[in-house]
PDB file of C-alpha atoms in Angstrom:
ATOM      1  CA  MET R   1      40.620  27.562 -40.999  1.00 56.00           C
ATOM      2  CA  SER R   2      43.241  26.375 -39.078  1.00 63.00           C
ATOM      3  CA  ARG R   3      42.464  24.477 -35.714  1.00 60.00           C
ATOM      4  CA  ARG R   4      44.473  27.341 -34.001  1.00 58.00           C
ATOM      5  CA  ARG R   5      42.636  30.064 -35.533  1.00 56.00           C
ATOM      6  CA  PHE R   6      39.534  28.246 -34.297  1.00 52.00           C
ATOM      7  CA  LEU R   7      40.396  28.074 -30.915  1.00 46.00           C
ATOM      8  CA  LEU R   8      41.571  31.751 -30.457  1.00 48.00           C
ATOM      9  CA  ALA R   9      38.217  33.131 -31.953  1.00 52.00           C
ATOM     10  CA  VAL R  10      36.408  30.565 -29.246  1.00 47.00           C
ATOM     11  CA  ALA R  11      38.521  31.632 -26.654  1.00 47.00           C
ATOM     12  CA  ALA R  12      37.855  35.206 -27.597  1.00 47.00           C
ATOM     13  CA  ALA R  13      34.242  34.833 -27.748  1.00 49.00           C
ATOM     14  CA  THR R  14      34.014  33.126 -24.082  1.00 49.00           C
ATOM     15  CA  THR R  15      36.279  35.638 -22.945  1.00 47.00           C
ATOM     16  CA  LEU R  16      33.734  38.585 -24.488  1.00 46.00           C
ATOM     17  CA  THR R  17      30.754  36.352 -23.430  1.00 48.00           C
ATOM     18  CA  LEU R  18      32.416  35.738 -19.577  1.00 42.00           C
ATOM     19  CA  SER R  19      33.036  39.772 -19.359  1.00 46.00           C
ATOM     20  CA  ALA R  20      29.509  40.666 -20.296  1.00 48.00           C
ATOM     21  CA  CYS R  21      28.037  38.442 -17.429  1.00 47.00           C
ATOM     22  CA  SER R  22      30.983  39.351 -15.244  1.00 46.00           C
ATOM     23  CA  GLN R  23      28.183  43.033 -15.135  1.00 57.00           C
ATOM     24  CA  ALA R  24      25.715  42.912 -12.814  1.00 68.00           C
ATOM     25  CA  VAL R  25      22.274  43.083 -14.456  1.00 68.00           C
ATOM     26  CA  PRO R  26      20.849  46.268 -12.494  1.00 73.00           C
ATOM     27  CA  THR R  27      17.217  45.819 -10.373  1.00 86.00           C
ATOM     28  CA  LYS R  28      17.302  49.127  -9.167  1.00 88.00           C
ATOM     29  CA  ILE R  29      18.110  52.792  -9.310  1.00 89.00           C
ATOM     30  CA  SER R  30      18.833  54.202  -5.782  1.00 92.00           C
ATOM     31  CA  VAL R  31      18.686  58.082  -5.824  1.00 92.00           C
ATOM     32  CA  SER R  32      19.925  59.541  -2.171  1.00 94.00           C
ATOM     33  CA  GLN R  33      17.719  61.985  -0.198  1.00 94.00           C
ATOM     34  CA  ALA R  34      20.938  64.322  -0.409  1.00 92.00           C
ATOM     35  CA  GLN R  35      20.807  63.973  -4.447  1.00 91.00           C
ATOM     36  CA  LEU R  36      16.943  64.691  -4.753  1.00 89.00           C
ATOM     37  CA  GLU R  37      17.729  68.108  -2.392  1.00 89.00           C
ATOM     38  CA  GLN R  38      20.619  68.981  -4.625  1.00 87.00           C
ATOM     39  CA  GLY R  39      18.349  68.749  -7.839  1.00 82.00           C
ATOM     40  CA  LEU R  40      16.358  70.935  -5.675  1.00 82.00           C
ATOM     41  CA  LEU R  41      18.822  73.603  -4.956  1.00 82.00           C
ATOM     42  CA  GLN R  42      19.215  74.164  -8.864  1.00 80.00           C
ATOM     43  CA  GLN R  43      15.499  74.686  -9.639  1.00 82.00           C
ATOM     44  CA  PHE R  44      14.502  77.344  -6.991  1.00 86.00           C
ATOM     45  CA  PRO R  45      13.077  79.779  -6.486  1.00 88.00           C
ATOM     46  CA  LYS R  46      10.482  79.230  -8.671  1.00 86.00           C
ATOM     47  CA  ARG R  47       7.982  82.234  -9.975  1.00 86.00           C
ATOM     48  CA  PHE R  48       4.441  81.324 -11.365  1.00 81.00           C
ATOM     49  CA  PRO R  49       2.462  84.372 -12.463  1.00 79.00           C
ATOM     50  CA  VAL R  50      -1.508  84.550 -12.108  1.00 72.00           C
ATOM     51  CA  ALA R  51      -3.438  86.207 -14.963  1.00 72.00           C
ATOM     52  CA  GLY R  52      -0.911  89.340 -14.512  1.00 74.00           C
ATOM     53  CA  LEU R  53      -2.873  90.152 -11.014  1.00 76.00           C
ATOM     54  CA  LEU R  54      -0.320  87.979  -8.847  1.00 78.00           C
ATOM     55  CA  GLN R  55       2.963  86.231  -8.558  1.00 83.00           C
ATOM     56  CA  LEU R  56       3.600  83.120  -6.280  1.00 83.00           C
ATOM     57  CA  GLU R  57       6.902  83.106  -5.717  1.00 89.00           C
ATOM     58  CA  MET R  58       8.567  79.669  -4.193  1.00 89.00           C
ATOM     59  CA  GLN R  59      11.768  79.111  -2.009  1.00 91.00           C
ATOM     60  CA  ARG R  60      13.801  75.955  -1.910  1.00 89.00           C
ATOM     61  CA  PRO R  61      11.718  73.530  -0.326  1.00 89.00           C
ATOM     62  CA  ALA R  62      12.410  71.063   2.974  1.00 90.00           C
ATOM     63  CA  LEU R  63      12.172  67.686   1.541  1.00 93.00           C
ATOM     64  CA  GLN R  64      10.237  64.699   3.909  1.00 95.00           C
ATOM     65  CA  LEU R  65      10.221  61.000   2.921  1.00 96.00           C
ATOM     66  CA  LEU R  66       7.319  59.195   3.491  1.00 96.00           C
ATOM     67  CA  PRO R  67       8.371  55.656   3.330  1.00 97.00           C
ATOM     68  CA  ALA R  68       4.650  54.333   4.799  1.00 97.00           C
ATOM     69  CA  SER R  69       3.034  56.130   2.028  1.00 96.00           C
ATOM     70  CA  ASN R  70       5.297  56.303  -0.708  1.00 97.00           C
ATOM     71  CA  GLN R  71       4.989  59.936  -1.219  1.00 96.00           C
ATOM     72  CA  LEU R  72       7.072  62.565  -0.140  1.00 95.00           C
ATOM     73  CA  GLN R  73       6.130  65.801   1.199  1.00 95.00           C
ATOM     74  CA  THR R  74       7.608  69.405   1.379  1.00 92.00           C
ATOM     75  CA  HIS R  75       7.661  72.799   3.128  1.00 93.00           C
ATOM     76  CA  LEU R  76       8.200  75.542   1.197  1.00 90.00           C
ATOM     77  CA  PRO R  77       8.407  79.271   2.185  1.00 94.00           C
ATOM     78  CA  VAL R  78       6.162  81.174  -0.270  1.00 90.00           C
ATOM     79  CA  GLN R  79       5.711  84.943  -1.255  1.00 89.00           C
ATOM     80  CA  LEU R  80       2.888  86.683  -2.897  1.00 84.00           C
ATOM     81  CA  SER R  81       3.044  89.733  -4.849  1.00 86.00           C
ATOM     82  CA  GLY R  82       1.564  91.948  -7.586  1.00 82.00           C
ATOM     83  CA  PRO R  83      -0.885  94.743  -8.631  1.00 82.00           C
ATOM     84  CA  ALA R  84      -3.716  93.310  -7.516  1.00 75.00           C
ATOM     85  CA  LEU R  85      -2.066  93.344  -3.732  1.00 79.00           C
ATOM     86  CA  ARG R  86      -0.893  96.549  -1.684  1.00 79.00           C
ATOM     87  CA  GLN R  87       1.868  94.890  -0.413  1.00 83.00           C
ATOM     88  CA  SER R  88       3.523  91.127  -0.662  1.00 87.00           C
ATOM     89  CA  TYR R  89       3.359  88.439   1.753  1.00 87.00           C
ATOM     90  CA  ALA R  90       5.272  86.125   3.166  1.00 91.00           C
ATOM     91  CA  GLY R  91       3.939  82.418   4.362  1.00 90.00           C
ATOM     92  CA  ARG R  92       4.636  78.600   3.741  1.00 92.00           C
ATOM     93  CA  MET R  93       3.082  76.247   2.000  1.00 90.00           C
ATOM     94  CA  GLU R  94       3.078  72.148   2.646  1.00 94.00           C
ATOM     95  CA  VAL R  95       2.353  69.951  -0.330  1.00 93.00           C
ATOM     96  CA  ARG R  96       2.563  65.805  -0.796  1.00 95.00           C
ATOM     97  CA  PHE R  97       2.805  63.884  -3.932  1.00 94.00           C
ATOM     98  CA  ALA R  98       3.537  60.643  -5.270  1.00 95.00           C
ATOM     99  CA  LEU R  99       6.136  60.265  -8.093  1.00 94.00           C
ATOM    100  CA  ARG R 100       6.308  59.011 -11.645  1.00 92.00           C
ATOM    101  CA  TYR R 101       9.182  57.827 -14.029  1.00 92.00           C
ATOM    102  CA  GLU R 102       9.036  59.907 -17.653  1.00 91.00           C
ATOM    103  CA  PRO R 103      10.794  58.007 -20.461  1.00 89.00           C
ATOM    104  CA  GLN R 104      10.836  60.699 -22.758  1.00 90.00           C
ATOM    105  CA  ASP R 105      13.350  62.990 -20.710  1.00 91.00           C
ATOM    106  CA  ARG R 106      14.577  60.361 -18.155  1.00 90.00           C
ATOM    107  CA  THR R 107      13.337  62.156 -14.926  1.00 90.00           C
ATOM    108  CA  VAL R 108      11.519  61.175 -11.770  1.00 92.00           C
ATOM    109  CA  ARG R 109       8.500  63.792 -11.494  1.00 91.00           C
ATOM    110  CA  ALA R 110       6.208  64.911  -8.866  1.00 91.00           C
ATOM    111  CA  HIS R 111       2.619  63.052  -9.357  1.00 91.00           C
ATOM    112  CA  ARG R 112      -0.956  63.793  -7.974  1.00 92.00           C
ATOM    113  CA  VAL R 113       0.171  66.879  -5.906  1.00 91.00           C
ATOM    114  CA  GLU R 114      -1.653  67.401  -2.757  1.00 92.00           C
ATOM    115  CA  VAL R 115      -1.593  70.963  -1.164  1.00 90.00           C
ATOM    116  CA  LEU R 116      -2.285  70.446   2.429  1.00 92.00           C
ATOM    117  CA  SER R 117      -1.564  74.063   3.879  1.00 88.00           C
ATOM    118  CA  LEU R 118      -0.699  77.431   2.181  1.00 86.00           C
ATOM    119  CA  GLN R 119      -0.843  80.312   4.508  1.00 86.00           C
ATOM    120  CA  PHE R 120       0.419  84.009   4.551  1.00 84.00           C
ATOM    121  CA  ASP R 121       1.329  86.029   7.597  1.00 83.00           C
ATOM    122  CA  GLY R 122      -0.470  89.287   8.191  1.00 82.00           C
ATOM    123  CA  ALA R 123      -2.545  88.750   5.332  1.00 79.00           C
ATOM    124  CA  ASP R 124      -6.181  90.423   5.586  1.00 79.00           C
ATOM    125  CA  PRO R 125      -9.451  88.838   5.171  1.00 80.00           C
ATOM    126  CA  ALA R 126      -9.889  89.624   1.650  1.00 78.00           C
ATOM    127  CA  VAL R 127      -6.668  88.552   0.750  1.00 76.00           C
ATOM    128  CA  ALA R 128      -6.855  84.866   2.697  1.00 77.00           C
ATOM    129  CA  ASP R 129     -10.497  84.234   1.494  1.00 79.00           C
ATOM    130  CA  MET R 130      -8.863  84.729  -2.338  1.00 76.00           C
ATOM    131  CA  VAL R 131      -5.236  82.501  -1.194  1.00 76.00           C
ATOM    132  CA  SER R 132      -7.702  79.940   0.031  1.00 75.00           C
ATOM    133  CA  THR R 133      -9.905  79.689  -2.902  1.00 78.00           C
ATOM    134  CA  TYR R 134      -7.049  80.108  -5.765  1.00 75.00           C
ATOM    135  CA  GLY R 135      -3.803  79.214  -3.896  1.00 76.00           C
ATOM    136  CA  PRO R 136      -4.213  75.415  -3.685  1.00 80.00           C
ATOM    137  CA  ARG R 137      -5.135  75.117  -7.285  1.00 80.00           C
ATOM    138  CA  LEU R 138      -2.381  77.024  -8.313  1.00 77.00           C
ATOM    139  CA  ALA R 139       0.071  75.538  -6.030  1.00 78.00           C
ATOM    140  CA  SER R 140      -0.680  72.424  -7.518  1.00 80.00           C
ATOM    141  CA  GLN R 141      -0.576  72.876 -10.969  1.00 79.00           C
ATOM    142  CA  ALA R 142       2.361  74.518 -10.647  1.00 78.00           C
ATOM    143  CA  LEU R 143       4.229  71.373  -9.092  1.00 80.00           C
ATOM    144  CA  GLU R 144       2.615  68.786 -10.850  1.00 80.00           C
ATOM    145  CA  ALA R 145       5.083  66.648 -13.151  1.00 78.00           C
ATOM    146  CA  PHE R 146       7.925  68.397 -11.596  1.00 83.00           C
ATOM    147  CA  ALA R 147      10.870  66.850 -11.976  1.00 88.00           C
ATOM    148  CA  LEU R 148      13.063  66.324  -8.645  1.00 89.00           C
ATOM    149  CA  TYR R 149      15.983  63.910 -10.516  1.00 91.00           C
ATOM    150  CA  HIS R 150      17.459  63.136 -13.804  1.00 90.00           C
ATOM    151  CA  VAL R 151      18.387  59.691 -14.591  1.00 89.00           C
ATOM    152  CA  LYS R 152      22.072  59.705 -15.935  1.00 87.00           C
ATOM    153  CA  PRO R 153      22.665  57.945 -19.131  1.00 85.00           C
ATOM    154  CA  GLU R 154      24.930  56.075 -17.898  1.00 85.00           C
ATOM    155  CA  GLU R 155      22.841  54.748 -15.245  1.00 83.00           C
ATOM    156  CA  LEU R 156      21.236  52.968 -18.106  1.00 82.00           C
ATOM    157  CA  GLN R 157      23.543  52.224 -20.352  1.00 82.00           C
ATOM    158  CA  LEU R 158      23.186  48.413 -19.105  1.00 83.00           C
ATOM    159  CA  ALA R 159      19.471  48.332 -18.949  1.00 81.00           C
ATOM    160  CA  ASP R 160      18.937  49.743 -22.286  1.00 79.00           C
ATOM    161  CA  SER R 161      21.000  47.260 -24.071  1.00 80.00           C
ATOM    162  CA  LEU R 162      19.453  44.561 -22.470  1.00 83.00           C
ATOM    163  CA  GLY R 163      15.907  45.894 -22.788  1.00 84.00           C
ATOM    164  CA  LEU R 164      15.339  47.194 -19.514  1.00 86.00           C
ATOM    165  CA  GLN R 165      13.614  50.322 -18.296  1.00 86.00           C
ATOM    166  CA  PRO R 166      12.895  52.031 -15.090  1.00 89.00           C
ATOM    167  CA  GLY R 167       9.521  51.073 -14.045  1.00 89.00           C
ATOM    168  CA  ALA R 168       7.990  51.641 -10.283  1.00 92.00           C
ATOM    169  CA  ILE R 169       9.291  54.220  -7.979  1.00 94.00           C
ATOM    170  CA  THR R 170       9.657  53.236  -3.764  1.00 95.00           C
ATOM    171  CA  VAL R 171      10.490  55.984  -1.454  1.00 96.00           C
ATOM    172  CA  THR R 172      12.939  54.834   1.250  1.00 96.00           C
ATOM    173  CA  PRO R 173      14.331  56.012   4.633  1.00 96.00           C
ATOM    174  CA  GLN R 174      17.000  56.989   2.651  1.00 95.00           C
ATOM    175  CA  GLY R 175      15.392  58.062  -0.486  1.00 95.00           C
ATOM    176  CA  LEU R 176      14.278  56.431  -3.577  1.00 94.00           C
ATOM    177  CA  ASP R 177      14.755  53.375  -5.354  1.00 94.00           C
ATOM    178  CA  VAL R 178      13.534  52.979  -8.970  1.00 92.00           C
ATOM    179  CA  ALA R 179      13.151  49.462 -10.241  1.00 91.00           C
ATOM    180  CA  ILE R 180      14.880  48.212 -13.404  1.00 88.00           C
ATOM    181  CA  VAL R 181      12.191  46.192 -15.275  1.00 88.00           C
ATOM    182  CA  ALA R 182      11.531  44.818 -18.745  1.00 86.00           C
ATOM    183  CA  LYS R 183      10.136  47.079 -21.175  1.00 79.00           C
ATOM    184  CA  ASP R 184       6.930  45.010 -21.666  1.00 72.00           C
ATOM    185  CA  ALA R 185       6.255  45.075 -17.725  1.00 58.00           C
ATOM    186  CA  ALA R 186       6.613  48.775 -17.467  1.00 52.00           C
ATOM    187  CA  ALA R 187       4.108  49.337 -19.900  1.00 53.00           C
ATOM    188  CA  LYS R 188       1.462  47.437 -18.167  1.00 50.00           C
ATOM    189  CA  PRO R 189      -0.837  48.984 -15.797  1.00 48.00           C
TER     190      PRO R 189
END
């Protein structure tokens, strides 16, 4: 190989290396509250049938960020109806939950859902008792593992090529920060 070709090859390799290094290694993916709310807008209303007797319908939630506890809280208008009731009842539900990352479909999902309150306006005592007994469990099951955000492939392209993946999720006053960590570090408890 001639000296000239060798120098051209070295120059090309150096240029490629510098180009690759100039791309900053990602340390986190930031998701704004507006992005979270846009994702929710597309998924509601949601209907959850209960043994063919009742149906719980959840309307679009109002999202609240809770950085101090690293959780989110939602207030949802709800509707309870079905053959077991003589009429439908409007109400509201308040739910708090943590977040986790699901690598199989690259989503940020609700985790450890806790129903804080579930109330229906004008419900007679029998319906109110049934709702207080079964409603929170039904609502919690309906929202557990609910996808709030889908990480776009381009957000992880460089991270994937470097052996990195999403890890811990931190709730901030502006939204979420999803840490980018080594694949071995994400697998540890």
